[in-house]
Coordinates of C-alpha atoms in Angstrom, one line a residue:
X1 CA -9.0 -15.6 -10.4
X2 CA -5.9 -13.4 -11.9
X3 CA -5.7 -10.3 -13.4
X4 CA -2.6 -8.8 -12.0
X5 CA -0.6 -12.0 -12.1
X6 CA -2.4 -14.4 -14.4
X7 CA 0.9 -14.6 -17.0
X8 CA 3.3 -13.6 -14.2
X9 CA 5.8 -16.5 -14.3
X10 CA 6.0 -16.4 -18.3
X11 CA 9.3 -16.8 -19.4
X12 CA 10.0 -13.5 -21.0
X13 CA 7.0 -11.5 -19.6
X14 CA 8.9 -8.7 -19.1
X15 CA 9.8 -8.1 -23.0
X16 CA 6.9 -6.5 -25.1
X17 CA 6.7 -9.4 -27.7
X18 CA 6.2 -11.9 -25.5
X19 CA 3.9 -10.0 -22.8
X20 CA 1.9 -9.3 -26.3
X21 CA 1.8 -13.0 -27.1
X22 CA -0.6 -13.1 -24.1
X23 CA -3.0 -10.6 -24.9
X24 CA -0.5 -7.9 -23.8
X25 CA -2.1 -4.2 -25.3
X26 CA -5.4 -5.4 -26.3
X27 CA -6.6 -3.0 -24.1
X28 CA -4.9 0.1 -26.0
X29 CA -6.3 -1.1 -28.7
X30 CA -9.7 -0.9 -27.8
X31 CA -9.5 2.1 -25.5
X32 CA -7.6 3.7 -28.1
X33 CA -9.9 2.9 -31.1
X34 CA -13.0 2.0 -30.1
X35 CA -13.7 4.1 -26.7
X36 CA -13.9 7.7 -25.6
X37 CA -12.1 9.0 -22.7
X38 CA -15.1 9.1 -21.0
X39 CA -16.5 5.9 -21.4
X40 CA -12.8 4.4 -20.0
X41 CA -14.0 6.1 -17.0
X42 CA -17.2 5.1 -17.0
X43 CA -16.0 1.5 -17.1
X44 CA -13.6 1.9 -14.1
X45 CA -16.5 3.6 -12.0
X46 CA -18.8 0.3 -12.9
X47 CA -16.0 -1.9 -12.0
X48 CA -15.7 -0.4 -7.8
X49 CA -12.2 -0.3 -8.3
X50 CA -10.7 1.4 -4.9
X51 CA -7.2 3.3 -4.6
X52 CA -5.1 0.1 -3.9
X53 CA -2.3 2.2 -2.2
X54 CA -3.9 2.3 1.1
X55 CA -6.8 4.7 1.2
X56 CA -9.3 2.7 -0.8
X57 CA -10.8 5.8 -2.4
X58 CA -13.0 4.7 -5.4
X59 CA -10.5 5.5 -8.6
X60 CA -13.5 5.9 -11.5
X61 CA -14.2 9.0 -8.7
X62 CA -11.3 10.5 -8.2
X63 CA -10.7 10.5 -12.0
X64 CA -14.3 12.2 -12.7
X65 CA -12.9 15.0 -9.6
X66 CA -9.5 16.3 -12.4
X67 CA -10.3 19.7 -13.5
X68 CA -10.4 20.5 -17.2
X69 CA -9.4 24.0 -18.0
X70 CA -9.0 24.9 -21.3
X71 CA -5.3 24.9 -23.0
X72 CA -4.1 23.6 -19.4
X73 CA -2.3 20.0 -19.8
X74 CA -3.3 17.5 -17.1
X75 CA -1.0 14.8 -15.5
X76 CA -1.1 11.3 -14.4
X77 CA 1.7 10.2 -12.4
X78 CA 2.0 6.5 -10.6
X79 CA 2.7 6.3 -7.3
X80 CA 5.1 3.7 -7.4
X81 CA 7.7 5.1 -4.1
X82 CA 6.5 1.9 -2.0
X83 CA 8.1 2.5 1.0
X84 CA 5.5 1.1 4.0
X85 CA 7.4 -1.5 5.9
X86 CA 6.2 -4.9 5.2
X87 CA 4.9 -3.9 1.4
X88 CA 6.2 -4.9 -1.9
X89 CA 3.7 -6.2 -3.8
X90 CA 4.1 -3.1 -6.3
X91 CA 8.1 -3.7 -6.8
X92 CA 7.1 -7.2 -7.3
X93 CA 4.9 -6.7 -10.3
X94 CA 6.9 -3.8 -11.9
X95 CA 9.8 -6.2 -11.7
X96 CA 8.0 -9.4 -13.1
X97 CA 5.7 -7.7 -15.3
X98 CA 6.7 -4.0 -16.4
X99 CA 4.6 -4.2 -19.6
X100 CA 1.1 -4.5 -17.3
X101 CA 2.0 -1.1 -15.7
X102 CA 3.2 0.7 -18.9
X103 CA -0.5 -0.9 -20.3
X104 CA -2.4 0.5 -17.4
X105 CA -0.9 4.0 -17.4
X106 CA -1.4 4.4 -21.9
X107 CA -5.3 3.6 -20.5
X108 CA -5.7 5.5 -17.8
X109 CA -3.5 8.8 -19.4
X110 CA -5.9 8.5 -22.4
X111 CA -9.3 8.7 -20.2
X112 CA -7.5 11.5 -18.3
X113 CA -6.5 13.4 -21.6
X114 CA -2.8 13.9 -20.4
X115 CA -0.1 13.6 -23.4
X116 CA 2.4 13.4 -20.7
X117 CA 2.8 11.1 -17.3
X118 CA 5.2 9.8 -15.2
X119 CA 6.3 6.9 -12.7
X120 CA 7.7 7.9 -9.8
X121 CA 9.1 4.9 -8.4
X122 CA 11.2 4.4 -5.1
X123 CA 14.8 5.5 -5.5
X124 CA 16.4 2.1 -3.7
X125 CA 14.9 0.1 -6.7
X126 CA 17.4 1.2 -9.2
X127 CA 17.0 -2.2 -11.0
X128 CA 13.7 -1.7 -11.3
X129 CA 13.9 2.0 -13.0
X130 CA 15.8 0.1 -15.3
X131 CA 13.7 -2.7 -16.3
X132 CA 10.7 0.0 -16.6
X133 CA 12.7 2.5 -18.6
X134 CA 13.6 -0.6 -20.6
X135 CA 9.7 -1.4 -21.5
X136 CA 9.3 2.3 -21.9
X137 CA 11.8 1.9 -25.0
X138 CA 10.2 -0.8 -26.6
X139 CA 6.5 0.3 -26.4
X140 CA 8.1 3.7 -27.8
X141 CA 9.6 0.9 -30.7
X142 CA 6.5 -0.8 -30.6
X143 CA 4.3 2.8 -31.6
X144 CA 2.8 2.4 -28.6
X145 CA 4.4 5.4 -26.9
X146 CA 5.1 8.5 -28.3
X147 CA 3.0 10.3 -31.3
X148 CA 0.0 9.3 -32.7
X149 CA -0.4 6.4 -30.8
X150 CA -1.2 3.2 -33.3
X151 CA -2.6 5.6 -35.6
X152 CA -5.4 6.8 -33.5
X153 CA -4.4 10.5 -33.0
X154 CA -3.4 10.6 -29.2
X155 CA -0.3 11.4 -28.4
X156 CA 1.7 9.8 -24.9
X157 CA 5.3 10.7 -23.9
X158 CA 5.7 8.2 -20.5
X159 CA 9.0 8.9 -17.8
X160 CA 9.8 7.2 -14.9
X161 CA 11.5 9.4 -11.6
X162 CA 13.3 7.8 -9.5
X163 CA 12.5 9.2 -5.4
X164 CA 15.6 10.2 -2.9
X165 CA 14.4 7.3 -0.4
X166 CA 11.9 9.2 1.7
X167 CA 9.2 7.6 2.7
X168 CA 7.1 10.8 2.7
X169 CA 7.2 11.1 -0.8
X170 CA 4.6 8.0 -0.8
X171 CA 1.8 10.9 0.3
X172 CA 1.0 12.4 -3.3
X173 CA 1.8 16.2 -2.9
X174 CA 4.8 15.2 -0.8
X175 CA 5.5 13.2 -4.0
X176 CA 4.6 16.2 -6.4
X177 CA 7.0 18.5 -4.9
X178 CA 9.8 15.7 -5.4
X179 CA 8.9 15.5 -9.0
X180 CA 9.4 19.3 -9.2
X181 CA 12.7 19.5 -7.7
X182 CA 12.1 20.3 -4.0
X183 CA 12.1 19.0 -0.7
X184 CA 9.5 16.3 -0.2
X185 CA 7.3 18.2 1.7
X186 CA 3.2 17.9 1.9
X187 CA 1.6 20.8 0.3
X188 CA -1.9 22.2 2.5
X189 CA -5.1 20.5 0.7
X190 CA -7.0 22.4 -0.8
X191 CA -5.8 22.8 -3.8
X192 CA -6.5 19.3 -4.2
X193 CA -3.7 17.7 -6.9
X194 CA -6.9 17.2 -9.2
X195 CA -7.3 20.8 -9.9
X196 CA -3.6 22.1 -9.3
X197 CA -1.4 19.6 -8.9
X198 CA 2.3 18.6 -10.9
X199 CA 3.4 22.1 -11.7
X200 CA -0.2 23.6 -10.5
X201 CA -2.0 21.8 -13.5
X202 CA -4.6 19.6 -13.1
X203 CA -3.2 16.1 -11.7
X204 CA -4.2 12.2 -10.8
X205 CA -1.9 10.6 -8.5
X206 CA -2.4 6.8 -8.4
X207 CA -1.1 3.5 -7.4
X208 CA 0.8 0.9 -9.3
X209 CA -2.1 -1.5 -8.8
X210 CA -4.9 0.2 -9.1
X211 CA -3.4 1.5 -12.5
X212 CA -2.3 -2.0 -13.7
X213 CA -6.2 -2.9 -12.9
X214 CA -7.6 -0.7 -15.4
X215 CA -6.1 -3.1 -18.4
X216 CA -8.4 -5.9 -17.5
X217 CA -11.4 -3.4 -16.8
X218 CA -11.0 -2.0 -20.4
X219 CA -10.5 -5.6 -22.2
X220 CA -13.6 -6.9 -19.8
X221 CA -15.9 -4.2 -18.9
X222 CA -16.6 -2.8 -15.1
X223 CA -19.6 -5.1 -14.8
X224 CA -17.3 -8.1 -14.8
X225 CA -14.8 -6.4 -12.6
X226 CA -17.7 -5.9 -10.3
X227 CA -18.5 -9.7 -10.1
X228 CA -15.2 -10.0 -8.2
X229 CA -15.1 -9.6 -4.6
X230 CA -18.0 -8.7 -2.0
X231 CA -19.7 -5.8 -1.6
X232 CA -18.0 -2.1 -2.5
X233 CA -14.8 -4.5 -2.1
X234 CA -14.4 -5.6 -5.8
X235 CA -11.7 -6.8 -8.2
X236 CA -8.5 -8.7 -6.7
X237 CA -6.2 -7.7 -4.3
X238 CA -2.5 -8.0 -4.2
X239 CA -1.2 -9.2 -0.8
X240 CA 2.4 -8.6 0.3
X241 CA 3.1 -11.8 3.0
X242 CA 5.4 -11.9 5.4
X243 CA 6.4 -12.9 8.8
X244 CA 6.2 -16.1 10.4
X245 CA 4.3 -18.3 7.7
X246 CA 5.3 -21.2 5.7
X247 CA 5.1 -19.5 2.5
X248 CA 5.4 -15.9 2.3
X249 CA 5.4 -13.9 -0.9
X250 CA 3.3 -11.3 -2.9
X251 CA -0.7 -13.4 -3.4
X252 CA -3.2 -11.8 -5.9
X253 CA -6.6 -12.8 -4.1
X254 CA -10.2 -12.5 -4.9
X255 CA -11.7 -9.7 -2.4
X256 CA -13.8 -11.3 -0.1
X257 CA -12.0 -15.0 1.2
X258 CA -11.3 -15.6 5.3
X259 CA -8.4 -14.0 6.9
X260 CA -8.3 -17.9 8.8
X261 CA -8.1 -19.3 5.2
X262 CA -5.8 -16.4 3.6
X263 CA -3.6 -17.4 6.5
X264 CA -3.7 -21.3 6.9
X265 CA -5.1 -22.6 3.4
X266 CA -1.9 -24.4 1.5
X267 CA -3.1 -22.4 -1.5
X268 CA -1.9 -18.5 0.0
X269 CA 0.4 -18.6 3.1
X270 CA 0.3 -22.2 4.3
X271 CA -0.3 -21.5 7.9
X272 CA 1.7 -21.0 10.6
X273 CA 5.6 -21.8 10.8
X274 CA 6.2 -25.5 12.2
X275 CA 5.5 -25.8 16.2
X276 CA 4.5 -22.3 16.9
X277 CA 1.3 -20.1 17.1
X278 CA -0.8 -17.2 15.7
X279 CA -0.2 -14.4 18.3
X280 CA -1.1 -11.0 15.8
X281 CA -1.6 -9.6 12.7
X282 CA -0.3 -6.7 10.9
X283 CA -3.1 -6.5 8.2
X284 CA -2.3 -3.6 5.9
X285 CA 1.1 -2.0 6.2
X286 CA 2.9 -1.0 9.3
X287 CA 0.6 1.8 9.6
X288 CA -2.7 0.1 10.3
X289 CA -3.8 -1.1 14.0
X290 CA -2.3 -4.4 14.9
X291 CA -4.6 -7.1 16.3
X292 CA -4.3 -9.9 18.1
X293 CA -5.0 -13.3 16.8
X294 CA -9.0 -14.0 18.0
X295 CA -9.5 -10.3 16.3
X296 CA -8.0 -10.7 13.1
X297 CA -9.7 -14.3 12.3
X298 CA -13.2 -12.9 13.8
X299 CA -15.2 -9.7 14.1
X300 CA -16.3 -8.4 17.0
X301 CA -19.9 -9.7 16.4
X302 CA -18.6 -13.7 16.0
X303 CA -18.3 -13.9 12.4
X304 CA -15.7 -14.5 10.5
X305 CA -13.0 -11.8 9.4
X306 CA -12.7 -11.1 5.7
X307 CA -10.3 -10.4 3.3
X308 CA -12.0 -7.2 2.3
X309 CA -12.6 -3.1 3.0
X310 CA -15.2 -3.4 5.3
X311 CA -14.1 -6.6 7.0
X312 CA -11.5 -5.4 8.2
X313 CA -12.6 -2.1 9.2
X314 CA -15.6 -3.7 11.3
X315 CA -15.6 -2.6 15.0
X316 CA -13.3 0.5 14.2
X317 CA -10.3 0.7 15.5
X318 CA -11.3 -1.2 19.2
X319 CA -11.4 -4.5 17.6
X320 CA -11.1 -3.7 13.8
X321 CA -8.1 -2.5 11.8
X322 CA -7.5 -2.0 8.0
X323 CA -6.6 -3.4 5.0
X324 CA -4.3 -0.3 3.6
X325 CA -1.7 -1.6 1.1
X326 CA -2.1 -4.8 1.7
X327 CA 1.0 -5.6 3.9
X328 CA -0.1 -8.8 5.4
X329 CA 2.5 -9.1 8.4
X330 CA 1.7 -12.4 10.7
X331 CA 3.4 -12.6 13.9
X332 CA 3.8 -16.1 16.3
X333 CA 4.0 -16.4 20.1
X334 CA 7.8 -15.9 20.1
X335 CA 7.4 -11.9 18.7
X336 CA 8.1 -9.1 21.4
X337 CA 4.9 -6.5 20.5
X338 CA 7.0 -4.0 22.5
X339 CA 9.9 -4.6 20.3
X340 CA 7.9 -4.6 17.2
X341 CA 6.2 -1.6 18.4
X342 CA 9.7 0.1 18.9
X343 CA 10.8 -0.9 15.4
X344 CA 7.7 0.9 13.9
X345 CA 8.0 3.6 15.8
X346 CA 11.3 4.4 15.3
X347 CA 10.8 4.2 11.5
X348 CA 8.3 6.9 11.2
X349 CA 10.4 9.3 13.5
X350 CA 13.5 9.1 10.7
X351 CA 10.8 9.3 8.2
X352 CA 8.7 12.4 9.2
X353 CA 9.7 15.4 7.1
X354 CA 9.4 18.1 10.0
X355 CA 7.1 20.1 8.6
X356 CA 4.3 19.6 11.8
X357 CA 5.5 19.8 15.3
X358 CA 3.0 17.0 16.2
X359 CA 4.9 14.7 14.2
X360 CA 7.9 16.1 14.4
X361 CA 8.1 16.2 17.7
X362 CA 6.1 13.3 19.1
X363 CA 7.3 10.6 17.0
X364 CA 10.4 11.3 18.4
X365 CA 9.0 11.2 22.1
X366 CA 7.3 8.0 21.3
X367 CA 10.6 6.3 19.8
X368 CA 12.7 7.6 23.1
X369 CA 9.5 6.2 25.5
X370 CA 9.2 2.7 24.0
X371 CA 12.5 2.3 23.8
X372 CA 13.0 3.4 28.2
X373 CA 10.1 0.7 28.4
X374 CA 12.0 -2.0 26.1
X375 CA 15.2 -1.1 28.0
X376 CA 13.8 -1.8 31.2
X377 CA 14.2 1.7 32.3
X378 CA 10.3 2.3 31.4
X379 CA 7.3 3.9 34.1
X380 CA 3.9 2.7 34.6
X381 CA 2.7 6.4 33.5
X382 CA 4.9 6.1 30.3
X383 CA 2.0 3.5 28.8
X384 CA -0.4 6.4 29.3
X385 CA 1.7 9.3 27.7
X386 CA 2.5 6.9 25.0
X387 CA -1.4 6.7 24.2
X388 CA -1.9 10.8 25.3
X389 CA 1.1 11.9 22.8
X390 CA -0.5 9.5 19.8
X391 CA -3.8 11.6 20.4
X392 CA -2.2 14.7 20.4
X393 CA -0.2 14.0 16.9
X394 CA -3.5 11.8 15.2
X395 CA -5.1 14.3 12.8
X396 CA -3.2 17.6 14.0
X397 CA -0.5 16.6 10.8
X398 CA -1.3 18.4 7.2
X399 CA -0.5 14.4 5.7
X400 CA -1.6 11.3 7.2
X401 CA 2.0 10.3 8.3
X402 CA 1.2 11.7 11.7
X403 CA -1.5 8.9 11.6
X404 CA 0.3 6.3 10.6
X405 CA 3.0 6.9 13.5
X406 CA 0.3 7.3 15.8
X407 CA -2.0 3.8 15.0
X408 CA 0.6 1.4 15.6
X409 CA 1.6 2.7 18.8
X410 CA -2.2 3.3 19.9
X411 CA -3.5 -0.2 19.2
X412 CA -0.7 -1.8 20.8
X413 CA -1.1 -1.0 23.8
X414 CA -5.0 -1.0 23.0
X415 CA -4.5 -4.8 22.6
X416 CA -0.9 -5.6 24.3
X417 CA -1.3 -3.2 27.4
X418 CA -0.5 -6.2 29.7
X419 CA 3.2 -6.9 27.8
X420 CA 3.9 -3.0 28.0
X421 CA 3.5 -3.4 31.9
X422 CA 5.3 -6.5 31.8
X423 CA 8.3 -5.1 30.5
X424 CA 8.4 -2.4 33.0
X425 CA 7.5 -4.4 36.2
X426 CA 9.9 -7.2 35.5
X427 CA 12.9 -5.4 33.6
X428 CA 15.5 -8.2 34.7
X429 CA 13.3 -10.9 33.0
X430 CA 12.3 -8.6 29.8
X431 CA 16.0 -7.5 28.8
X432 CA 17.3 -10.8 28.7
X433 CA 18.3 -12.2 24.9
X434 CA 15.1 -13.5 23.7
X435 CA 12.7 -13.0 26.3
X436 CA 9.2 -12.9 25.5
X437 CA 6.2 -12.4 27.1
X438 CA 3.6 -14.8 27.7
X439 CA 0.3 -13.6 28.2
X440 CA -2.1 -16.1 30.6
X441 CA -4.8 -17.6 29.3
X442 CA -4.1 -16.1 25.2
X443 CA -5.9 -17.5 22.9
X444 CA -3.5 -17.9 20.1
X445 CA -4.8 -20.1 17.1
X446 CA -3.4 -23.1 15.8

């Protein structure tokens, strides 16, 4: 089943006549001239569609949340700054397939009532602003931008913005205040963006996918959207793939198939590379719990580990994790978790924007402590002030970046504590080139 990436590998796709060819605006048609605003919302809330940037929050919902003041404009603006390591499934479509965002966002702008939205799209993918603004210019040609919008009366100006690089313009007031002008800084919730958001007026902030999704729920109805998936996981999934598989890449999936066969069926990743083994599993982004193989391929409770919301999520974070934005990163036997842990950790220290000490400071403490332990310079009581500083910054931030620096850190040594002490009790074996350690008795999956 595709809905994101069904005509995806068209020659062409990317030019309006072609992406039309394929049933390319129907949906603006219909919304346009045969629905109300409301009952395009109404369809998204049938369909369970969930935020597909990493919080999961029900979309039809946050939509039916935006204020409606009187003579106030309202805003939608796409989240498109994609900036979690091991994520791209986002650049991937806007690059492939511009015309299914600029689709989505005429849609949803129309069951928001805002004449005017944007794309705010990450500032290293400069070709990619320019194959957008490129679409832009033909759906302007086309009468679907612009006034009057295929004679139906609503009128849609569309922009894209391109970020400055900072990763904490991915959280959406951070992202607002960018689009102003300012410093990418998190604004203090409440206000929530719905009520005063882009310039203090009413505002949706949501993902590439989840917007792109809302094309297919028009043309289809919520019902059928709903028939997708398992559970309050519906629709498809895009999965960004990477690491040490035989075929990574960006896979739209039904909601609801194995983790075992998302990982090892010929049809998504292929399995493992050639002579090595499944050692752990990065489900969601770098910011989501790592596991270790016998977790991520089966729940707590014996069964096996799904490709969905709640899957995922089963057990918490002692044996569960997350499925976030989707960035699927496998690791084999041969992967340092101390390493990997440093790599993360040292990411969201140069990302955080200083505004909260916790994460301020203590992302920096955790980069300059993993990286005594991966030095071989590390203390047994560093493992423990590792997991006391990650309490101390976990939920004491005004955005979730504090969180996301503190997971990674928490749940490796949750589930790795044994390579942590490793490193420090044998620092002349773990600081030699390509030293890894091997944990007795692991059950790492063919």
């Amino acid at each position: 089943m595709k809905i994101l990436t069904e005509h995806i590998e068209v020659p062409g796709i990317e030019t309006i006549d072609v992406y039309r060819k394929h049933g390319g605006y129907q949906a603006v048609e219909k919304a346009l001239k045969k629905m109300t605003p409301d009952e395009v919302t109404e369809e998204v809330k049938k369909s369970g569609l969930r935020g597909r940037g990493g919080a999961g929050f029900p979309v039809g919902m946050k939509w039916s949340f935006l204020a409606k003041p009187e003579g106030v404009p309202r805003y939608l603006v796409c989240n498109a700054d994609e900036s979690e390591p091991g994520t791209f499934k986002d650049h991937y479509l806007m690059w492939k397939s511009p015309h299914t965002l600029i689709e989505g966002m005429i849609v949803s702008s129309f069951a928001l009532g805002a004449n005017t939205s944007y794309i705010y799209v990450r500032g290293e993918l400069m070709y990619v602003i320019h194959i957008l603004e490129k679409a832009i210019q033909e759906a302007y040609d086309k009468g679907l931008l612009g006034k009057n919008i295929l004679g139906s009366g609503y009128d849609l100006d569309l922009f894209v913005q391109s970020g400055g690089g900072a990763y904490i313009c991915g959280e959406e007031t951070a992202l607002l205040e960018s689009l102003e002008g300012k410093r990418g800084n998190p604004r203090n919730k409440p206000p929530f963006p719905a009520v005063k958001g882009l310039w203090q007026c009413p505002t949706v902030v949501n993902n590439v996918e989840s917007i792109a999704a809302t094309s297919w729920i028009v043309n289809n109805g919520g019902d059928a959207y709903a028939q997708i998936g398992v559970g309050r996981s519906t629709g498809t999934k895009l999965i960004s793939a990477s690491g040490h598989i035989r075929k990574p890449g960006v896979y739209e999936i039904p909601l609801g198939i194995t983790v075992e066969d998302f990982i090892y069926s010929d049809e998504w990743c292929g399995g493992i590379r050639d002579g090595h083994k499944l050692k752990a599993v990065v489900a969601g982004g770098s910011s989501v719990p790592i596991l270790p193989a016998e977790m991520i391929l089966t729940t707590a409770t014996g069964e096996k580990r799904l490709m969905t919301y709640e899957s995922l999520s089963d057990g918490g974070f002692a044996t569960g994790t997350m499925l976030g934005s989707g960035g699927f990163i496998v690791m084999d036997e041969t992967t340092c978790i101390v390493h990997n842990t440093l790599t993360f950790a040292r990411f969201y220290h140069h990302e955080s924007c200083g505004q909260c000490s916790p994460c301020r400071e203590g992302t920096g403490w955790m980069d300059k402590v993993i990286k005594r332990i991966e030095l071989g310079q590390g203390r047994k009581e560093d493992i423990d002030l590792l997991v006391d500083v990650a309490k101390k910054i976990e939920g004491n931030t005004i955005c979730p970046l504090g969180d996301a620096a503190a997971w990674p850190v928490s749940a490796a040594i949750r589930h790795f504590r044994d390579e942590f002490e490793w490193h420090i009790d044998h620092p002349e074996l773990a600081t030699q080139p390509g030293a890894v350690y091997m944990r007795p008795g692991a059950s790492w999956s063919n």
